Coordinates of C-alpha atoms in Angstrom, one line a residue:
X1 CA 235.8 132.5 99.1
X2 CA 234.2 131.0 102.0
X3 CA 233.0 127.5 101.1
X4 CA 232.4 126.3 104.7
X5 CA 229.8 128.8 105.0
X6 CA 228.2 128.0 101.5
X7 CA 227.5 124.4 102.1
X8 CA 224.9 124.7 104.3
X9 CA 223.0 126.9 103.1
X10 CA 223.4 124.7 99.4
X11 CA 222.5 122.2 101.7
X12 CA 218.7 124.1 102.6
X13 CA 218.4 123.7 98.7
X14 CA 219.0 120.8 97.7
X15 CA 216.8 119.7 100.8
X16 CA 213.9 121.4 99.1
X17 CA 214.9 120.9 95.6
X18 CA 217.3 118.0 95.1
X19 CA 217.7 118.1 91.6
X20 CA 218.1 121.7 91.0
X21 CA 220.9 121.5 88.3
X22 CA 222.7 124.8 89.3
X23 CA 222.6 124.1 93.6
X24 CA 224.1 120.3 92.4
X25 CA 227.0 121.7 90.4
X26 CA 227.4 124.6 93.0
X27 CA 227.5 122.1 95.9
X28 CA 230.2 120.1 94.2
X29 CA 232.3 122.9 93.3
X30 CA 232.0 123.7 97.4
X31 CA 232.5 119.9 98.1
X32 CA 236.2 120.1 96.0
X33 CA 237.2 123.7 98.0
X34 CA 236.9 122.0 101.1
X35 CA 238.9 118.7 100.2
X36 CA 235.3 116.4 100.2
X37 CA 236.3 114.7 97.1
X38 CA 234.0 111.3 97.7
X39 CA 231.4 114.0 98.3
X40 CA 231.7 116.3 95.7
X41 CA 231.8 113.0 93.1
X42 CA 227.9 112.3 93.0
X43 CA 226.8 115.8 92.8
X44 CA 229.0 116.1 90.0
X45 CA 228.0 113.1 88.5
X46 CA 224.0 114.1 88.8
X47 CA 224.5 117.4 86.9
X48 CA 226.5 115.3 84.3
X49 CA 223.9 113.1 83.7
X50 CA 221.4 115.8 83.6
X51 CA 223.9 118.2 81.1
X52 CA 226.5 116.1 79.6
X53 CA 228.6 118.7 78.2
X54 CA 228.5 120.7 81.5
X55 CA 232.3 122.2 81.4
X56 CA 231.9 123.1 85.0
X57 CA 230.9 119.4 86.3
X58 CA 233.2 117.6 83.8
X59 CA 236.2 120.4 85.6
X60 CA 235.4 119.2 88.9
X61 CA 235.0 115.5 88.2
X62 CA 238.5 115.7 86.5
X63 CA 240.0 117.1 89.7
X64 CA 238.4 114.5 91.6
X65 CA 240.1 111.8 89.7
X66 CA 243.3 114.0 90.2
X67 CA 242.2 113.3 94.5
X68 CA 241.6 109.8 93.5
X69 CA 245.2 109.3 92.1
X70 CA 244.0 109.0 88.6
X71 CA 246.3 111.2 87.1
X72 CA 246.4 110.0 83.4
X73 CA 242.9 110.0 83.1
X74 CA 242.4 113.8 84.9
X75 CA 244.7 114.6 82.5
X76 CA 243.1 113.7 79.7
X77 CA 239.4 114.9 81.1
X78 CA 241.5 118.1 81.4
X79 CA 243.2 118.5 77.7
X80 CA 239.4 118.1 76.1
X81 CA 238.2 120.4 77.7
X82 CA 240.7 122.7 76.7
X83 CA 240.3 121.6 73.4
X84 CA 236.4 123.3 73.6
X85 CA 237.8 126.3 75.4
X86 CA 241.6 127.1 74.8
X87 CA 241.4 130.2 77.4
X88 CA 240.1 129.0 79.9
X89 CA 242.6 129.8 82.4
X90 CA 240.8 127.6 85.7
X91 CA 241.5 124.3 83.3
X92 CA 244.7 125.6 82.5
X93 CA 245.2 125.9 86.0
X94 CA 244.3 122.5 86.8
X95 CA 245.9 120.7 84.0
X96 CA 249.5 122.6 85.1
X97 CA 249.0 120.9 88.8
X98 CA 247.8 117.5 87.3
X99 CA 250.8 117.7 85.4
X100 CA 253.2 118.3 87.8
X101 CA 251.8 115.5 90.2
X102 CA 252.6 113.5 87.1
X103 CA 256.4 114.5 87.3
X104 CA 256.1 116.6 83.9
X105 CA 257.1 119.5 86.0
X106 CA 258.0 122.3 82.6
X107 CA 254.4 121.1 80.8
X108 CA 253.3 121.8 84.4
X109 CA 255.1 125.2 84.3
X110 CA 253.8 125.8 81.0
X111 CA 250.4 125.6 81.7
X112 CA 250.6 127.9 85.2
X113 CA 251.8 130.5 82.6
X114 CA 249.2 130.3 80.1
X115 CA 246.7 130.3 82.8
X116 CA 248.1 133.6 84.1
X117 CA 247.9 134.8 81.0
X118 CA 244.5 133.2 80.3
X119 CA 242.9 134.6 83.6
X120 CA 241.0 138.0 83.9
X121 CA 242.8 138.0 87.1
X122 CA 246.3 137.4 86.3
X123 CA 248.1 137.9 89.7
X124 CA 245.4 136.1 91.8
X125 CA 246.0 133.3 89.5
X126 CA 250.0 133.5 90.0
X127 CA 249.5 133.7 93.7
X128 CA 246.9 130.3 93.3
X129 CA 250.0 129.1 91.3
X130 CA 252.6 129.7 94.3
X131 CA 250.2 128.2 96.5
X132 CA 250.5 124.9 94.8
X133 CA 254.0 125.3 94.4
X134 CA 254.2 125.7 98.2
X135 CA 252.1 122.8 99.0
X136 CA 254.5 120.6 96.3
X137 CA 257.9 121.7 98.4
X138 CA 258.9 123.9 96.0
X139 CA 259.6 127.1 97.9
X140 CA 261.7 129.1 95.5
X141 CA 259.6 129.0 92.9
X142 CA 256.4 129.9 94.7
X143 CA 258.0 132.8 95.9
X144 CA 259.2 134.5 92.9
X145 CA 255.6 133.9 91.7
X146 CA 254.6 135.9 94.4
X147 CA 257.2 138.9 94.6
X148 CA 255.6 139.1 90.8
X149 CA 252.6 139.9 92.3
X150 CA 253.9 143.1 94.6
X151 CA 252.8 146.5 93.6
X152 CA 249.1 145.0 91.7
X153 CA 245.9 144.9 93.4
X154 CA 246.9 141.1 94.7
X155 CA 249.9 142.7 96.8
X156 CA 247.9 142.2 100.1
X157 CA 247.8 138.5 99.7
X158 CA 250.8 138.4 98.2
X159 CA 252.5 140.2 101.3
X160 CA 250.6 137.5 103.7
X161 CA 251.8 134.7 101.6
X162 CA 255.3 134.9 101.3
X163 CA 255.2 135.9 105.1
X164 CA 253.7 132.2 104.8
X165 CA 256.3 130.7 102.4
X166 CA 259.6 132.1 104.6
X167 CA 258.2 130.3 107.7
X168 CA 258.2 127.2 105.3
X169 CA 262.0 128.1 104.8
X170 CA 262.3 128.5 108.0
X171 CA 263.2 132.4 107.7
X172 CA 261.5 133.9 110.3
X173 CA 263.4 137.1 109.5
X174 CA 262.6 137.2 106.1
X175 CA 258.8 136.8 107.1
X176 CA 258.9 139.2 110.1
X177 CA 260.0 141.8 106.6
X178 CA 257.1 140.8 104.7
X179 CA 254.7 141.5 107.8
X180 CA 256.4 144.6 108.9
X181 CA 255.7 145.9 105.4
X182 CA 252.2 144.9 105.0
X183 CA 251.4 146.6 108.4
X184 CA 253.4 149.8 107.3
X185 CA 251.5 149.3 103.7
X186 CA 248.0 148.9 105.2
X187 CA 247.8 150.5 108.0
X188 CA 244.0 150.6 108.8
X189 CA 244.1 146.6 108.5
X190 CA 244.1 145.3 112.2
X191 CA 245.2 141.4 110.7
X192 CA 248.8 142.5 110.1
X193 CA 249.5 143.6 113.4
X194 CA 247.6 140.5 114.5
X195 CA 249.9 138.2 112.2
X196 CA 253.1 139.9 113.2
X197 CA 252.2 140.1 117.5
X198 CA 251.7 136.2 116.6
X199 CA 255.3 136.1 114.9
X200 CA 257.2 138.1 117.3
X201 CA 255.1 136.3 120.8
X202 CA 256.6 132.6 119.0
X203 CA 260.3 134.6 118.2
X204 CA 260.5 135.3 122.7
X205 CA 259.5 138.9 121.5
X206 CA 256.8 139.3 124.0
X207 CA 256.7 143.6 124.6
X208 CA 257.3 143.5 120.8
X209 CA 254.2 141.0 120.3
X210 CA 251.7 142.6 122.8
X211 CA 252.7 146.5 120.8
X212 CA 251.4 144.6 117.9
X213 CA 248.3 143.2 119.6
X214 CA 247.1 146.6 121.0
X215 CA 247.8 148.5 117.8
X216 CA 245.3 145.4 116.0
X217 CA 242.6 145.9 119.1
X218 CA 242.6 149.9 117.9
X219 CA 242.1 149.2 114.6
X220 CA 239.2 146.6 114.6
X221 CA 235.6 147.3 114.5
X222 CA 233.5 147.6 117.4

C-alpha cells in the first residue's frame, strides 16, 4: 500500500537487472497505483513479450487502455481474462469500473458484486468499490457500500471514508459523526483526533480543534 515508496527501490533493480521478469511486472503494477499510465505501458509490454499469457501484465495493460480511453477494447482484454479465471475478483473489479465508464452502469454493478464475492477480502473490496463510486459522483451509492462494511475488520477505513464521502455531500455534520466515532472506537489511534481537530479548526471550532490536536500529540509515538 505505499507505491511511491516502492518505485525506487524497483527502480535500484531494474538498474542492475533490466529484464528481471518479476521487478518489470512489479514496477508496472506500481506505475498504474500511482496514475503513470504512459509509464507503466512498456514495462508491461516487456513482461508480455517475455510471458505472453502473464494474467498480471495482460490486467494492467487492460487498465491502461481503460487510462487511454480505450474502453471497448479494456473491456474485452478484461472479459478473457475472466474467461481463464472466473474468480478472480481484481478483474472483476476492473471490468465493473470499465463498465461503468462505458455507461453500462448495472453490468458495472454486477461485476463490483461478484468481485466482493470473488475477493478473499470482501469488505476491502466493497470499500475499493465505494472509492470508485465516489470518484464517479455517485455519493449514495458509495456510501451504503461502506456502512456495509461497519462492524468487519475494514471498519477503520470504512469510518475514515465515509467521513470522506459526507464532505463530498457537503455534510460536515454527518462526517464530524463518523470521526467522533472512529476516535471513540479506536482510541489509541492518534490520526482520528488529528482528522477531526482538522474538521472542527475548518468548521470555526478552534478550542474544539486544538482538544483534538493535543489528545493526537498524547497518543503518538515518540
Amino acid at each position: 500500500g505505499r507505491p511511491a515508496e516502492a518505485e525506487p527501490l524497483l527502480n535500484d533493480v531494474l538498474a542492475a537487472k533490466p529484464d528481471f521478469e518479476p521487478a518489470l511486472l512489479l514496477q508496472g503494477i506500481v506505475k498504474l497505483e500511482l496514475g503513470k499510465i504512459d509509464e507503466a505501458a512498456p514495462l508491461l509490454q516487456r513482461v508480455i513479450a517475455r510471458a505472453p499469457t502473464s494474467t498480471w501484465a495482460r490486467l494492467g495493460l487492460a487498465v491502461v487502455e481503460r487510462g487511454r480511453g480505450q474502453l471497448e477494447q479494456s473491456r474485452t482484454d478484461l472479459e478473457a481474462i475472466l474467461k481463464e479465471q472466473p474468480d478472480w475478483a481484481l478483474a472483476r473489479l476492473q471490468l465493473g469500473q470499465t463498465l461503468w465508464l462505458e455507461g453500462k452502469n448495472e453490468a458495472a454493478l454486477r461485476a463490483f458484486d461478484q468481485a466482493e464475492k470473488a475477493s478473499p477480502n470482501a469488505d476491502v473490496t466493497r470499500l475499493r468499490v465505494a472509492q470508485f463510486l465516489l470518484s464517479r459522483g455517485d455519493s449514495d451509492r458509495a456510501i451504503a457500500r461502506a456502512q456495509a462494511s461497519l462492524g468487519t475488520p475494514a471498519a477503520p477505513l470504512a469510518r475514515g471514508f465515509l467521513a470522506q464521502a459526507y464532505l463530498a455531500k457537503r455534510q460536515p455534520d454527518l462526517a464530524q459523526r463518523e470521526l467522533e466515532a472512529a476516535a471513540t472506537e479506536w482510541p489509541q489511534e492518534p490520526s482520528w483526533p488529528l482528522q477531526l481537530g482538522r474538521l472542527l479548526l475548518s468548521r470555526g471550532q478552534a478550542q474544539q480543534a486544538l482538544g483534538q490536536f493535543e489528545r493526537a500529540a498524547k497518543l503518538a509515538p515518540p
